[in-house]
Short mmCIF file of C-alpha atoms and ligand atoms in Angstrom, two decimals:
data_model
loop_
_atom_site.label_atom_id
_atom_site.label_comp_id
_atom_site.label_asym_id
_atom_site.label_seq_id
_atom_site.Cartn_x
_atom_site.Cartn_y
_atom_site.Cartn_z
CA MET A 12 68.80 55.03 -23.45
CA ALA A 13 65.76 52.68 -23.39
CA GLN A 14 63.86 53.29 -26.62
CA PRO A 15 60.51 51.57 -26.71
CA TYR A 16 59.05 52.00 -30.14
CA SER A 17 58.20 49.15 -32.52
CA PRO A 18 57.84 49.51 -36.34
CA HIS A 19 54.02 49.33 -35.75
CA PHE A 20 54.15 52.13 -33.18
CA LEU A 21 56.26 54.30 -35.50
CA CYS A 22 53.92 53.73 -38.44
CA ASP A 23 50.92 54.87 -36.39
CA GLN A 24 52.82 57.88 -35.11
CA ALA A 25 53.87 58.87 -38.68
CA GLN A 26 50.19 58.74 -39.73
CA ARG A 27 49.27 61.16 -37.06
CA THR A 28 51.85 63.79 -38.20
CA GLN A 29 51.07 63.46 -41.90
CA ALA A 30 49.59 66.97 -42.04
CA THR A 31 52.60 68.53 -40.39
CA ARG A 32 54.99 66.83 -42.80
CA SER A 33 52.95 67.85 -45.85
CA PHE A 34 53.09 71.43 -44.55
CA ILE A 35 56.86 71.21 -44.14
CA TYR A 36 57.43 69.72 -47.61
CA ASN A 37 55.41 72.58 -49.07
CA GLN A 38 57.61 75.13 -47.42
CA VAL A 39 60.87 73.57 -48.73
CA ARG A 40 62.24 74.20 -52.23
CA TRP A 41 64.65 71.42 -53.09
CA ASP A 42 67.43 71.44 -55.71
CA ALA A 43 67.23 69.74 -59.02
CA ALA A 44 69.05 66.62 -57.79
CA PRO A 45 69.04 66.77 -54.07
CA LEU A 46 70.32 64.36 -51.45
CA THR A 47 68.08 64.25 -48.44
CA LEU A 48 68.59 62.78 -44.95
CA ASP A 49 66.06 61.17 -42.56
CA LEU A 50 67.74 61.66 -39.15
CA GLY A 51 66.95 58.74 -36.94
CA CYS A 52 64.78 57.02 -39.54
CA GLY A 53 63.73 54.08 -37.29
CA SER A 54 61.85 51.50 -39.38
CA GLY A 55 61.75 53.87 -42.35
CA ALA A 56 58.09 54.92 -41.91
CA ILE A 57 58.70 58.21 -43.69
CA THR A 58 62.11 57.95 -45.43
CA SER A 59 60.70 57.28 -48.89
CA GLU A 60 58.67 60.53 -48.67
CA LEU A 61 61.95 62.38 -48.91
CA THR A 62 62.41 61.17 -52.48
CA ALA A 63 58.98 62.34 -53.63
CA ARG A 64 59.60 65.98 -54.69
CA THR A 65 61.62 65.31 -57.84
CA HIS A 66 62.56 62.27 -59.91
CA HIS A 67 66.25 62.77 -59.10
CA THR A 68 66.13 62.77 -55.30
CA THR A 69 68.01 60.30 -53.23
CA ALA A 70 67.10 59.77 -49.55
CA ILE A 71 69.42 58.36 -46.86
CA GLY A 72 67.99 57.15 -43.58
CA ILE A 73 70.34 56.79 -40.65
CA ASP A 74 69.62 55.22 -37.22
CA ILE A 75 71.55 53.78 -34.32
CA ASN A 76 69.12 51.03 -33.65
CA PRO A 77 70.13 48.01 -35.78
CA LEU A 78 66.75 46.16 -35.22
CA LEU A 79 64.69 49.10 -36.50
CA LEU A 80 67.08 49.68 -39.31
CA SER A 81 66.91 46.08 -40.48
CA SER A 82 63.11 46.38 -40.50
CA ALA A 83 63.58 49.51 -42.66
CA ILE A 84 65.89 47.61 -45.04
CA GLN A 85 63.53 44.63 -45.29
CA ASN A 86 60.57 46.86 -46.16
CA LYS A 87 62.55 49.09 -48.54
CA SER A 88 60.38 49.67 -51.62
CA HIS A 89 62.04 52.64 -53.28
CA PRO A 90 65.31 52.32 -55.34
CA ALA A 91 66.47 55.83 -54.32
CA VAL A 92 66.26 55.10 -50.55
CA HIS A 93 69.33 53.94 -48.69
CA TYR A 94 69.84 53.09 -45.02
CA LEU A 95 72.88 53.30 -42.82
CA LEU A 96 73.68 52.43 -39.22
CA ALA A 97 75.00 55.77 -37.87
CA ASP A 98 74.87 58.16 -34.94
CA ALA A 99 73.25 61.51 -35.60
CA THR A 100 75.78 63.18 -33.29
CA ALA A 101 78.81 61.97 -35.33
CA MET A 102 77.75 61.30 -38.89
CA PRO A 103 79.93 59.45 -41.37
CA PHE A 104 79.42 62.08 -44.10
CA ARG A 105 81.61 64.80 -45.49
CA SER A 106 80.54 68.42 -44.91
CA ASN A 107 78.24 70.34 -47.35
CA LEU A 108 76.42 67.33 -48.73
CA PHE A 109 72.67 67.35 -48.08
CA SER A 110 69.93 69.67 -49.35
CA PHE A 111 67.34 68.75 -46.77
CA ILE A 112 67.35 66.95 -43.42
CA LEU A 113 64.22 65.91 -41.59
CA ASP A 114 64.13 65.10 -37.91
CA HIS A 115 60.79 63.45 -37.01
CA PHE A 116 60.57 62.55 -33.29
CA THR A 117 64.26 61.68 -33.09
CA LEU A 118 66.00 64.56 -31.36
CA MET A 119 63.80 64.16 -28.25
CA TRP A 120 65.53 60.73 -27.81
CA ILE A 121 69.07 62.04 -28.16
CA GLN A 122 70.57 63.21 -24.89
CA ARG A 123 73.03 65.54 -26.63
CA TYR A 124 70.56 66.74 -29.28
CA GLN A 125 72.50 70.00 -29.69
CA HIS A 126 75.38 67.97 -31.11
CA ALA A 127 73.02 66.35 -33.62
CA LEU A 128 71.85 69.85 -34.65
CA GLU A 129 75.40 70.97 -35.15
CA GLU A 130 76.28 67.79 -37.13
CA SER A 131 73.26 68.31 -39.28
CA TYR A 132 74.45 71.90 -39.92
CA ARG A 133 77.86 70.59 -40.91
CA VAL A 134 76.54 68.04 -43.44
CA LEU A 135 73.97 70.40 -44.99
CA HIS A 136 75.20 72.36 -47.98
CA THR A 137 74.86 76.09 -48.19
CA GLY A 138 71.23 76.98 -48.56
CA GLY A 139 70.20 73.57 -47.32
CA LYS A 140 67.20 73.22 -45.05
CA PHE A 141 66.70 71.54 -41.71
CA ALA A 142 63.23 70.63 -40.57
CA SER A 143 62.19 69.26 -37.22
CA ILE A 144 58.93 67.86 -36.04
CA GLU A 145 58.90 67.25 -32.25
CA PRO A 146 56.27 67.15 -29.57
CA ASP A 147 56.19 69.37 -26.45
CA TYR A 148 54.50 67.75 -23.55
CA SER A 149 54.40 70.98 -21.53
CA GLY A 150 51.17 71.71 -23.46
CA ARG A 151 49.75 68.27 -22.79
CA ILE A 152 46.00 68.05 -22.19
CA GLU A 153 44.28 64.91 -20.93
CA ALA A 154 40.50 64.85 -20.63
CA PRO A 155 39.15 64.24 -18.13
CA LEU A 156 41.83 66.36 -16.55
CA ILE A 157 44.15 64.79 -14.05
CA PRO A 158 42.71 65.99 -10.68
CA SER A 159 44.91 68.71 -9.29
CA ASN A 160 44.44 67.31 -5.77
CA THR A 161 46.26 64.07 -6.66
CA SER A 162 49.75 63.93 -5.15
CA SER A 163 51.29 64.16 -8.53
CA PRO A 164 49.38 65.97 -11.33
CA ILE A 165 52.17 65.37 -13.86
CA PRO A 166 50.82 63.16 -16.65
CA PRO A 167 52.37 59.64 -16.40
CA ILE A 168 53.63 59.85 -20.00
CA ILE A 169 55.84 62.81 -18.99
CA LYS A 170 57.14 60.89 -15.98
CA TYR A 171 57.90 57.97 -18.28
CA LEU A 172 59.79 60.10 -20.86
CA THR A 173 61.81 61.84 -18.21
CA THR A 174 62.65 58.51 -16.50
CA VAL A 175 64.00 57.05 -19.73
CA GLY A 176 66.14 60.17 -20.42
CA ALA A 177 64.14 61.64 -23.28
CA HIS A 178 63.31 65.36 -23.64
CA PRO A 179 59.55 65.76 -23.27
CA TYR A 180 59.67 69.59 -23.67
CA LEU A 181 61.87 69.75 -26.69
CA GLY A 182 59.38 71.14 -29.31
CA SER A 183 59.31 74.73 -27.94
CA GLN A 184 63.05 74.71 -27.20
CA LEU A 185 64.06 73.87 -30.76
CA PRO A 186 63.92 77.31 -32.35
CA ARG A 187 66.49 78.56 -29.86
CA ALA A 188 68.55 75.38 -30.25
CA LEU A 189 68.62 75.84 -34.05
CA ASP A 190 69.66 79.48 -33.56
CA GLN A 191 72.55 78.36 -31.28
CA ALA A 192 73.68 75.83 -33.86
CA GLY A 193 73.95 78.63 -36.48
CA TYR A 194 70.77 78.14 -38.58
CA LYS A 195 69.17 81.23 -40.09
CA GLY A 196 65.68 82.13 -41.27
CA ILE A 197 64.19 80.06 -38.44
CA CYS A 198 60.47 79.76 -38.42
CA PHE A 199 58.26 77.49 -36.40
CA GLY A 200 54.69 76.77 -35.29
CA VAL A 201 52.11 74.30 -34.26
CA LEU A 202 49.43 73.17 -36.79
CA ALA A 203 45.75 73.36 -35.81
CA TRP A 204 44.51 70.19 -34.31
CA GLU A 205 41.22 68.34 -35.00
CA TYR A 206 39.96 65.47 -32.92
CA CYS A 207 39.82 62.13 -34.69
CA LYS A 208 38.42 59.32 -32.64
CA GLN A 209 40.39 56.48 -34.35
CA ALA A 210 43.77 58.34 -34.13
CA ALA A 211 43.13 59.37 -30.55
CA GLN A 212 42.32 55.87 -29.48
CA GLN A 213 45.33 54.53 -31.21
CA GLU A 214 47.58 57.01 -29.55
CA ILE A 215 46.11 56.32 -26.11
CA ARG A 216 46.49 52.56 -26.64
CA GLY A 217 50.23 53.08 -27.66
CA GLU A 218 50.93 55.20 -24.57
CA ALA A 219 48.97 52.79 -22.29
CA ASN A 220 51.16 49.94 -23.52
CA LEU A 221 54.31 51.88 -22.77
CA LEU A 222 53.14 52.86 -19.29
CA THR A 223 51.97 49.36 -18.40
CA ALA A 224 55.31 47.99 -19.42
CA HIS A 225 56.87 50.43 -16.99
CA LYS A 226 54.30 49.82 -14.23
CA LEU A 227 53.10 53.45 -14.31
CA PRO A 228 49.32 53.47 -13.51
CA TRP A 229 47.17 55.54 -15.86
CA GLU A 230 43.47 56.14 -15.71
CA LEU A 231 42.62 56.04 -19.40
CA PRO A 232 41.50 59.46 -20.62
CA HIS A 233 38.83 60.10 -23.33
CA PHE A 234 41.37 61.99 -25.36
CA THR A 235 44.83 63.48 -25.09
CA PHE A 236 46.39 66.35 -26.94
CA THR A 237 50.15 66.97 -27.24
CA PRO A 238 51.30 70.01 -29.30
CA ILE A 239 53.55 68.99 -32.19
CA PHE A 240 56.04 71.75 -33.10
CA TRP A 241 57.42 72.21 -36.63
CA VAL A 242 60.70 74.15 -36.93
CA LEU A 243 62.53 75.08 -40.14
CA GLY A 244 65.96 76.60 -40.55
CA ASN A 245 68.52 77.33 -43.34
CA ARG A 246 72.15 76.66 -43.40
CA PRO A 247 73.57 80.01 -44.64
C1 SAM B 24 60.58 57.83 -32.05
S1 SAM B 24 61.77 57.11 -33.12
C2 SAM B 24 61.39 57.97 -34.62
C3 SAM B 24 61.82 57.24 -35.82
C4 SAM B 24 61.46 57.84 -37.16
N1 SAM B 24 62.07 59.21 -37.31
C5 SAM B 24 60.03 57.93 -37.34
O1 SAM B 24 59.39 58.97 -37.17
O2 SAM B 24 59.45 56.90 -37.69
C6 SAM B 24 63.33 57.79 -32.65
C7 SAM B 24 64.44 57.21 -33.42
O3 SAM B 24 65.66 57.86 -33.15
C8 SAM B 24 66.69 56.94 -33.19
N2 SAM B 24 67.90 57.43 -32.48
C9 SAM B 24 67.94 57.72 -31.16
N3 SAM B 24 69.22 58.24 -30.91
C10 SAM B 24 69.85 58.29 -32.11
C11 SAM B 24 71.17 58.73 -32.47
N4 SAM B 24 72.03 59.21 -31.62
N5 SAM B 24 71.47 58.66 -33.80
C12 SAM B 24 70.65 58.19 -34.74
N6 SAM B 24 69.39 57.75 -34.42
C13 SAM B 24 69.00 57.79 -33.11
C14 SAM B 24 66.10 55.69 -32.51
O4 SAM B 24 66.80 54.55 -32.66
C15 SAM B 24 64.71 55.71 -33.13
O5 SAM B 24 64.68 55.01 -34.31
#
């Protein structure tokens, strides 16, 4: 599947979800010496955060994109962070290993994301936690609104994601997907959103670059809003 993100894009994106990640980290109680996993770590924009809860935590980031992974390795600044080229749907780990797994904008790019959820369940140890942060473009707002009398009122970014085989509506589907994979104690939500001009412009620029590269015309909006779901589940 064509995956368009650069390390720069991922870094900007990670900044925009900082509040959601802090919220997740505060919900999760980790073991004394946990092993954590960043599922689809890309260029490692957030992997080192998964070591921050205790002095004894080790974080492993896996990704299938060798270019992004090499950028992660080159920028590695934390001794307890390790990176591995691996597929989230068939992980090279024994079962019952990890205390915490974070998916941040990865599952939406995996065609068989249910397999990745089941694999994550397998490698989590009993009582381990799985957390997902994924957008859902069904709640997308663009202002000014796309006129309903245009032949196609679907926002171009959704057309783009669908064309490249991503799952633009994954956020709200995840609670059920976790349930089907066997997770328990599932809770989820969307954090309140506050407009920030700089972040909004950054996001619009990033999306405009993507759409231009794919020759999808887009009349630049003043702002866009895409709900970001957080979902948490336990491995019983
Ligand atoms: C939008 S990026 C998010 C990267 C990172 N989680 C972040 O937030 O910075 C999606 C990542 O998922 C990775 N990915 C896609 N399919 C994957 C798979 N089957 N196994 C592992 N990683 C995968 C991509 O290579 C890419 O790095």
